[in-house]
PDB file of C-alpha atoms in Angstrom:
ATOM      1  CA  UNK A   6       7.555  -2.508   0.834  1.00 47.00           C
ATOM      2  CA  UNK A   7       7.281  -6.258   0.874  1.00 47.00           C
ATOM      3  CA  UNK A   8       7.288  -8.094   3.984  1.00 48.00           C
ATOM      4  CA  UNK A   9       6.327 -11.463   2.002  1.00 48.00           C
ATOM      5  CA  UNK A  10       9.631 -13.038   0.829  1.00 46.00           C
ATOM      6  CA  UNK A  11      10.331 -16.635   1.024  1.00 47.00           C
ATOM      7  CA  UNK A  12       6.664 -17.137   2.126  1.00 48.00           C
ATOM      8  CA  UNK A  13       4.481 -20.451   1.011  1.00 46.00           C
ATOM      9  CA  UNK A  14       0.764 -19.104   1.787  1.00 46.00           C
ATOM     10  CA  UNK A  15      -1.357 -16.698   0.525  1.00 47.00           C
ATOM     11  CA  UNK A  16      -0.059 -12.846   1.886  1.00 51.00           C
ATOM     12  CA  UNK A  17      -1.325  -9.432   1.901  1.00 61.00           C
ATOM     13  CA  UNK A  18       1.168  -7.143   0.322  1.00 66.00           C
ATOM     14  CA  UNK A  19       1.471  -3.493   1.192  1.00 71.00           C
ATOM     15  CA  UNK A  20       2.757  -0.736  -1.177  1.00 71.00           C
ATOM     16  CA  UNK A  21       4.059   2.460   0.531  1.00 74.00           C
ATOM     17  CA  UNK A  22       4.695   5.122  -2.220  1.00 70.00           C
ATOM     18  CA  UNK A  23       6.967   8.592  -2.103  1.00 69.00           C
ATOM     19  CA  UNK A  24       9.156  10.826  -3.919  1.00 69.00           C
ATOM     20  CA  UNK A  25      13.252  10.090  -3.115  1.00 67.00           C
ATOM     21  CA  UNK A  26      12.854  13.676  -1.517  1.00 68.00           C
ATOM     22  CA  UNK A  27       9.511  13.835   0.042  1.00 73.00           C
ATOM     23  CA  UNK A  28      10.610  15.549   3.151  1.00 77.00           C
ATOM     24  CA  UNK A  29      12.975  17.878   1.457  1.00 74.00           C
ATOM     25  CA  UNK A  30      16.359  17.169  -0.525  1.00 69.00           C
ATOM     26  CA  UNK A  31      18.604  17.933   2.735  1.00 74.00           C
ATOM     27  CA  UNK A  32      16.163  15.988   5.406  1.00 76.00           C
ATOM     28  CA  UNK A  33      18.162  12.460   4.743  1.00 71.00           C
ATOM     29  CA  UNK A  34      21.551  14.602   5.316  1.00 74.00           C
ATOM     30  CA  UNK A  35      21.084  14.767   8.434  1.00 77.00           C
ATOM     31  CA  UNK A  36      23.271  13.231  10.693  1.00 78.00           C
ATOM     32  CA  UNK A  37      20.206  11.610  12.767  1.00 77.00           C
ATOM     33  CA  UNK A  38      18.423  10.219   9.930  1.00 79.00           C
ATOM     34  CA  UNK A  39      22.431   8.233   8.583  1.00 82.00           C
ATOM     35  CA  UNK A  40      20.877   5.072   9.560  1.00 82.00           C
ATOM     36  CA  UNK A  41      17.826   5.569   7.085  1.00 83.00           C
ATOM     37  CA  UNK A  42      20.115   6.695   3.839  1.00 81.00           C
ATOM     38  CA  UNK A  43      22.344   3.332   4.807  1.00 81.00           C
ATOM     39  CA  UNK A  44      19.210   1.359   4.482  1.00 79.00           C
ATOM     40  CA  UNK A  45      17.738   2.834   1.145  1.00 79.00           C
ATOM     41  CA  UNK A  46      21.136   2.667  -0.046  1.00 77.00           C
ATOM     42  CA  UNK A  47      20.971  -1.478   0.952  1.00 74.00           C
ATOM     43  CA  UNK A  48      17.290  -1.720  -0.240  1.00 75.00           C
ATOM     44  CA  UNK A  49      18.398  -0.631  -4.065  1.00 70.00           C
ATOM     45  CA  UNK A  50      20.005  -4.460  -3.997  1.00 65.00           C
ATOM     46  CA  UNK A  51      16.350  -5.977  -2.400  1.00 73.00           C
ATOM     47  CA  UNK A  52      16.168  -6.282   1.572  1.00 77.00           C
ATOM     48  CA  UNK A  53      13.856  -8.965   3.200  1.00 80.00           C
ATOM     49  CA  UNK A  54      13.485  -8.594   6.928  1.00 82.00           C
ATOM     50  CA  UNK A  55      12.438 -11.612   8.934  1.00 83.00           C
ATOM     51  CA  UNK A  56      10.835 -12.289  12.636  1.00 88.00           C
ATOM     52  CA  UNK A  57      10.096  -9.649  14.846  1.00 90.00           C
ATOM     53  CA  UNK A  58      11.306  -6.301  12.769  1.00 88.00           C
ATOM     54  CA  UNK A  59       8.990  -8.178   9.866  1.00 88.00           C
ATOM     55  CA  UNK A  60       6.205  -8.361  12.487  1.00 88.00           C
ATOM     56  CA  UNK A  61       6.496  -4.812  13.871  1.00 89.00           C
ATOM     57  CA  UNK A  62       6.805  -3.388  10.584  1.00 87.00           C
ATOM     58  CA  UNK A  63       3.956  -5.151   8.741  1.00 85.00           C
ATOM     59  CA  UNK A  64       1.470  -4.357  12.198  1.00 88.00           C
ATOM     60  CA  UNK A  65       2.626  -0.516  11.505  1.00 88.00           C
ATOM     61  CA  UNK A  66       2.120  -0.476   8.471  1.00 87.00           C
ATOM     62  CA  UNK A  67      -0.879  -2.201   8.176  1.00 85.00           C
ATOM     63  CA  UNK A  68      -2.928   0.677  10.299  1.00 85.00           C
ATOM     64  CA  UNK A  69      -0.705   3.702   8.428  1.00 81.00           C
ATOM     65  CA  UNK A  70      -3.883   4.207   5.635  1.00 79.00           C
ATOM     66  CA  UNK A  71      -6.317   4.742   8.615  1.00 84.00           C
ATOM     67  CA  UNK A  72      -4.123   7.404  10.609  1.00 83.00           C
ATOM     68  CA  UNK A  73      -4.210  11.363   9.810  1.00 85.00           C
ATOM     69  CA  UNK A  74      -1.795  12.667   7.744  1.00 82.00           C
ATOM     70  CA  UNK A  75       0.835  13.895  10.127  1.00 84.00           C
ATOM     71  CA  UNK A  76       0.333  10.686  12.172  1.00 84.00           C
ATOM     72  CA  UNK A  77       1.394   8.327   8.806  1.00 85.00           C
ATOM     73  CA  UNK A  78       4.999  10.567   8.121  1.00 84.00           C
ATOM     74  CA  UNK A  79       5.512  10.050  11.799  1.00 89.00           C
ATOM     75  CA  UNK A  80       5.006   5.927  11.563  1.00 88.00           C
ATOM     76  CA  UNK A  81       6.755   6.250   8.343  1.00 85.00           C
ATOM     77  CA  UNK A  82       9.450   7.227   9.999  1.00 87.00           C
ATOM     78  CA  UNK A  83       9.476   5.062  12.951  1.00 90.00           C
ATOM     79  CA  UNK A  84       9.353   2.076  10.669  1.00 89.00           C
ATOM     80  CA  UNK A  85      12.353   3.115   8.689  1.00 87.00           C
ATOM     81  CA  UNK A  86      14.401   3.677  11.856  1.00 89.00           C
ATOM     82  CA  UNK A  87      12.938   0.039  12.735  1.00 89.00           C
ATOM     83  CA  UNK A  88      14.465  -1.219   9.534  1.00 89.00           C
ATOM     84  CA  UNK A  89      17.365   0.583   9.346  1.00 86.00           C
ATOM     85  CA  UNK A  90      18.276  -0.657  13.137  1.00 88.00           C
ATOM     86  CA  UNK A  91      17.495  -4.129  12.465  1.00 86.00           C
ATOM     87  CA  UNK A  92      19.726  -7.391  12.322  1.00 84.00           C
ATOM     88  CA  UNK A  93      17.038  -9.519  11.177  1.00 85.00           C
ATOM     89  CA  UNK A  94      17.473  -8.799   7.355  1.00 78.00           C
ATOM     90  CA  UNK A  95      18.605 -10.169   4.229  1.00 78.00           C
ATOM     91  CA  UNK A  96      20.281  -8.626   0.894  1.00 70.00           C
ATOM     92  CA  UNK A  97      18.501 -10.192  -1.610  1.00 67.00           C
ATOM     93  CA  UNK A  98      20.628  -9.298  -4.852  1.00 60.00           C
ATOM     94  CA  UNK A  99      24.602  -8.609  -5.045  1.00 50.00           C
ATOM     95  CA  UNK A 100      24.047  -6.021  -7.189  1.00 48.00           C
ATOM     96  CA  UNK A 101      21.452  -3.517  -8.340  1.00 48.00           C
ATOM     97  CA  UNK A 102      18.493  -3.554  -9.480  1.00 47.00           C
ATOM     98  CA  UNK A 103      17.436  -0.877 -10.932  1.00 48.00           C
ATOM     99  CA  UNK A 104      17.898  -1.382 -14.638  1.00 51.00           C
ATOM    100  CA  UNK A 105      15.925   0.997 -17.170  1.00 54.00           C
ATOM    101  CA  UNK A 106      13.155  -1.858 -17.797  1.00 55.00           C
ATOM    102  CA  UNK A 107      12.601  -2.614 -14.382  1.00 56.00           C
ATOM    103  CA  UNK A 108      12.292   1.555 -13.715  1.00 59.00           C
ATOM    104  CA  UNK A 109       9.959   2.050 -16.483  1.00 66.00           C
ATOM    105  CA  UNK A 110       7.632  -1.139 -14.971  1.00 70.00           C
ATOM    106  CA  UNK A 111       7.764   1.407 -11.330  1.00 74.00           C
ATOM    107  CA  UNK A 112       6.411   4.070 -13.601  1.00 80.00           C
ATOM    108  CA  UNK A 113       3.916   2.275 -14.539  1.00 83.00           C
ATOM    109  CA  UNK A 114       2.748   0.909 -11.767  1.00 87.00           C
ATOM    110  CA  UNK A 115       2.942   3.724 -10.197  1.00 87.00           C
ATOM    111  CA  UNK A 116       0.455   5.272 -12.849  1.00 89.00           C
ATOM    112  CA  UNK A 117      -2.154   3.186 -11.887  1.00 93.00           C
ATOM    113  CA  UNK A 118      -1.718   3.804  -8.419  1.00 91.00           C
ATOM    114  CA  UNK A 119      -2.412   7.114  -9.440  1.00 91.00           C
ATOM    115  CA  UNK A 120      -5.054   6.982 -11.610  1.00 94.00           C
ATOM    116  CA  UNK A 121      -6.769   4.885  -8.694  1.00 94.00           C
ATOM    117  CA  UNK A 122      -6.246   7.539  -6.029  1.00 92.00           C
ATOM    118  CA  UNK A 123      -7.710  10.039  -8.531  1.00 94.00           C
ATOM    119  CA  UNK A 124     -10.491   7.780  -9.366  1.00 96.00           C
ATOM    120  CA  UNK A 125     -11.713   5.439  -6.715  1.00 95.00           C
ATOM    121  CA  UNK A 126     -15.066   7.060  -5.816  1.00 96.00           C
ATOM    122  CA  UNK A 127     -16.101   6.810  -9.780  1.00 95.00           C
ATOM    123  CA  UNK A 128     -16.585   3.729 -11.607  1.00 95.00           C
ATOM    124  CA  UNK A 129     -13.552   2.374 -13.324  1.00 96.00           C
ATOM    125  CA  UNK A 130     -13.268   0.389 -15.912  1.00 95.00           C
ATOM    126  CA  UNK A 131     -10.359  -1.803 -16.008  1.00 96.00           C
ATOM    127  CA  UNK A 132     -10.035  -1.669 -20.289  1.00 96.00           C
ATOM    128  CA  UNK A 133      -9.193   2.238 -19.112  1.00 95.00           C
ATOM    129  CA  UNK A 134      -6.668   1.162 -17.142  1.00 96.00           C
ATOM    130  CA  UNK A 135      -5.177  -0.836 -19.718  1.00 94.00           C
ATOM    131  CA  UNK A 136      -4.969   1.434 -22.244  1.00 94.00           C
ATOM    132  CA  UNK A 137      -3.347   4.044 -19.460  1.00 92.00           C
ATOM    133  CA  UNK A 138      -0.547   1.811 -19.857  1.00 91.00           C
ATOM    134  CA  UNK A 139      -0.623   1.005 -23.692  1.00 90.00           C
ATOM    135  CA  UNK A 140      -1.614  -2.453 -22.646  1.00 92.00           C
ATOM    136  CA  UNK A 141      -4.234  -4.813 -24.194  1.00 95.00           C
ATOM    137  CA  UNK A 142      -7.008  -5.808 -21.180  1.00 95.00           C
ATOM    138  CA  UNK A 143      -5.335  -9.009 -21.084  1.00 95.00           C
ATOM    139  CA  UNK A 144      -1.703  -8.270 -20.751  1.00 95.00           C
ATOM    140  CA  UNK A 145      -2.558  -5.564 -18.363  1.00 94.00           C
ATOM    141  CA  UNK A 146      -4.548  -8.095 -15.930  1.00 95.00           C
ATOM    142  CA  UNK A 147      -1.059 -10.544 -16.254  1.00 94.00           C
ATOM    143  CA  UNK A 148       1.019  -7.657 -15.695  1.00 91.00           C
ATOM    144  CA  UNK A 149      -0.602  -5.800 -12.622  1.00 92.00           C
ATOM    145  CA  UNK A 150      -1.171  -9.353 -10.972  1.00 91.00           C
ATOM    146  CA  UNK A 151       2.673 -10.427 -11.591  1.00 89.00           C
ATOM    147  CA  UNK A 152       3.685  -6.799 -10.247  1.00 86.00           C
ATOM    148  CA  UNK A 153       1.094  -6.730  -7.108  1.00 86.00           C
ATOM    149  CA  UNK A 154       0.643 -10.593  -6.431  1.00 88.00           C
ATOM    150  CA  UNK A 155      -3.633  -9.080  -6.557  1.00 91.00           C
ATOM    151  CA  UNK A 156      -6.007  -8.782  -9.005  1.00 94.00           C
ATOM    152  CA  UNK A 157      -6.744  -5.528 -10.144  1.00 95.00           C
ATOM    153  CA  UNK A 158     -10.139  -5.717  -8.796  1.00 95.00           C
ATOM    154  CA  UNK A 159      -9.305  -7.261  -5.553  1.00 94.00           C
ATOM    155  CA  UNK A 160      -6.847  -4.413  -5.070  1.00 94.00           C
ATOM    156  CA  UNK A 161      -9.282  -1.984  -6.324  1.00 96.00           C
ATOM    157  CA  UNK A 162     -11.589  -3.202  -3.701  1.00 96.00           C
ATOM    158  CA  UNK A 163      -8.954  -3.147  -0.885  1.00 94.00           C
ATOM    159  CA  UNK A 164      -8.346   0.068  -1.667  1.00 93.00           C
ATOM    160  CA  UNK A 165     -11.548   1.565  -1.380  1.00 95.00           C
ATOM    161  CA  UNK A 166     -11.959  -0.243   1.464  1.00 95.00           C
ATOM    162  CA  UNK A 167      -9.611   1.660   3.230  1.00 92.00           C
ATOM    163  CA  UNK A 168     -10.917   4.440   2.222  1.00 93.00           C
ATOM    164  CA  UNK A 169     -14.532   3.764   3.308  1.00 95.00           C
ATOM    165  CA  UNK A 170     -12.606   2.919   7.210  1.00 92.00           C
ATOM    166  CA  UNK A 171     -11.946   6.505   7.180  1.00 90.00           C
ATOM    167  CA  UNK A 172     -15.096   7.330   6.169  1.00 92.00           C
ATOM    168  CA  UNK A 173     -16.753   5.261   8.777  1.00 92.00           C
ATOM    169  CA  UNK A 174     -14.272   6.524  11.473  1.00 89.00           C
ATOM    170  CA  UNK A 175     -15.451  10.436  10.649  1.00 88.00           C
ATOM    171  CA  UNK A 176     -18.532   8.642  12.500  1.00 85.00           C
ATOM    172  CA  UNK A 177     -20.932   8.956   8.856  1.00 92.00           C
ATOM    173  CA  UNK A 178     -23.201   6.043   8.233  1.00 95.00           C
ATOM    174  CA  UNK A 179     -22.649   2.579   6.123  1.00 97.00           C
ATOM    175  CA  UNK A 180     -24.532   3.970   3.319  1.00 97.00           C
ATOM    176  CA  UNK A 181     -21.852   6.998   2.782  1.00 97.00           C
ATOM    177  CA  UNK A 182     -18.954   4.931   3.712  1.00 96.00           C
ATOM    178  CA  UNK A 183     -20.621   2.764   0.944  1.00 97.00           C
ATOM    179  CA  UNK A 184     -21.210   5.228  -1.911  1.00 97.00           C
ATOM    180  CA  UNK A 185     -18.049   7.337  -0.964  1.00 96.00           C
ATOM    181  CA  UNK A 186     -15.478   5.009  -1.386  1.00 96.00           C
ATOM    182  CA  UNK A 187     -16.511   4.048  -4.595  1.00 97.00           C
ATOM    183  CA  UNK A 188     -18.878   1.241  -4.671  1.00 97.00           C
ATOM    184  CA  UNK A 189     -22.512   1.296  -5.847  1.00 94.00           C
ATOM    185  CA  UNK A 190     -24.508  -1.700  -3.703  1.00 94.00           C
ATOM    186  CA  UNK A 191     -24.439  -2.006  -0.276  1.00 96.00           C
ATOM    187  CA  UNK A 192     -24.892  -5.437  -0.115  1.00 96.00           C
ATOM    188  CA  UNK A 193     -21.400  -5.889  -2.186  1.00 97.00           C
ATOM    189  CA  UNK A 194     -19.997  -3.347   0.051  1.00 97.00           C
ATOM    190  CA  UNK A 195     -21.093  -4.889   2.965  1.00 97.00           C
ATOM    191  CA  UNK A 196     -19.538  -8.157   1.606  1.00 96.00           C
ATOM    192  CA  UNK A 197     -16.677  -7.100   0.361  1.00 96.00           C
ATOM    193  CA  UNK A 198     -15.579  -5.204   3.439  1.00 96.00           C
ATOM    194  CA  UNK A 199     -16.027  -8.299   5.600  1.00 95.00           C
ATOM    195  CA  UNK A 200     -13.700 -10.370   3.105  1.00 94.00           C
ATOM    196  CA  UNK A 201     -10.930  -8.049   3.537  1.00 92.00           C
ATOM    197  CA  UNK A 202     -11.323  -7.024   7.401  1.00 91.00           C
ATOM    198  CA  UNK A 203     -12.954  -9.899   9.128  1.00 92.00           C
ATOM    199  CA  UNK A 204     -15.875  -7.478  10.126  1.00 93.00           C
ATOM    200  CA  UNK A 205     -18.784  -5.867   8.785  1.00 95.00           C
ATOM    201  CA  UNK A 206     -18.804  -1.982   8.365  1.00 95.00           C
ATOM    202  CA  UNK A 207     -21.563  -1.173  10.940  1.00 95.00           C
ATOM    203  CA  UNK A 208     -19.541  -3.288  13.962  1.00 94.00           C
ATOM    204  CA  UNK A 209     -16.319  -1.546  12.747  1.00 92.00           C
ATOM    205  CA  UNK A 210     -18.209   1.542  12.674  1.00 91.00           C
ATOM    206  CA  UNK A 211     -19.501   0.951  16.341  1.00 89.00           C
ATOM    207  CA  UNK A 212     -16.044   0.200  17.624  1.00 86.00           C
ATOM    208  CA  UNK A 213     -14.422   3.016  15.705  1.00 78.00           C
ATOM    209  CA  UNK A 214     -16.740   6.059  16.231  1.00 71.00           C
ATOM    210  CA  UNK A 215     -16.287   9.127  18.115  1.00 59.00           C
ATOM    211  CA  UNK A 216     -17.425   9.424  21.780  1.00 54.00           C
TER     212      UNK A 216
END
């Protein structure tokens, strides 16, 4: 999902990931859930949503990796019904866009994303990567930037960031949100996760733990 279209300024892009039938093949049958199948039907063509259903959305969003699992199908949900009931939008192609070259860059990208989630709390090394996707270290760094609009370490890094937030909110220290989430210096860590949240761990920490 990308809530950045038409925008002039640096943006943080979030990618939401699922199967066509994650909840089941019958679930988007359902009379209740019409409004949903009309929008993935639009959103083959490109949709860009604008003002406050791009606002809502990305603020939903944008807390989904730190919620339990139930919790993120639920928002999931709300935000497609948000979408799907939305005026502020905009077809972005006449006709579809899912050609065979542009599927086969989604499976690729979606490898990564993969091999990430598998990997995160090892050290990774990005000429890996590349060669997951038959890629020279240099192509793959042009690629995964055009495709994501990050670096692959920047996104690496926001990644396990996320992950060490949960860690932090299971109320464990810096140190194991630090060494659990992948990276192996705190003062990086410590650096890294103010660059990408505003805060350091310990005051998120503090503001996050359990009573």
């Amino acid at each position: 999902m990308n809530f950045d279209y038409g925008a002039k300024t640096v943006v943080d892009t979030i990618v939401v990931q699922m199967k066509e039938n994650f909840l089941g093949k019958d679930f988007f049958s359902l009379p209740e859930t019409a409004a949903i199948t009309e929008l993935f039907e639009k959103a083959r063509n490109g949709v860009a949503f604008y003002g406050k259903t791009k606002k809502l959305a990305g603020e939903k969003l944008k807390r989904l990796s730190l919620l339990p699992h139930f919790d993120q199908l639920i928002t999931l949900l709300e935000v497609f019904q948000l979408l799907a009931q939305s005026d502020e939008a905009e077809i972005l192609k006449a006709k579809p866009i899912a050609s065979v070259s542009v599927l086969k860059e989604q499976q690729r990208i979606q490898k990564v994303y993969h091999f990430i989630e598998m990997n995160y709390q090892k050290e990774i090394d990005v000429n890996e990567v590349a060669r997951l996707c038959q890629l020279t270290t240099a192509a793959f760094c042009r690629y995964f930037k055009k495709s994501t609009h990050h670096t692959f370490t920047d996104f690496l890094n926001h990644f396990r960031i996320n992950q060490s937030k949960k860690v932090l909110m299971q109320d464990k220290t810096v140190t194991e949100a630090c060494y659990e989430s992948g990276f192996e210096n705190i003062s990086y860590f410590n650096k890294t996760f103010k660059r990408f949240t505003g805060e350091n761990p310990s005051t998120f920490r503090k503001k996050h733990s359990v009573k």
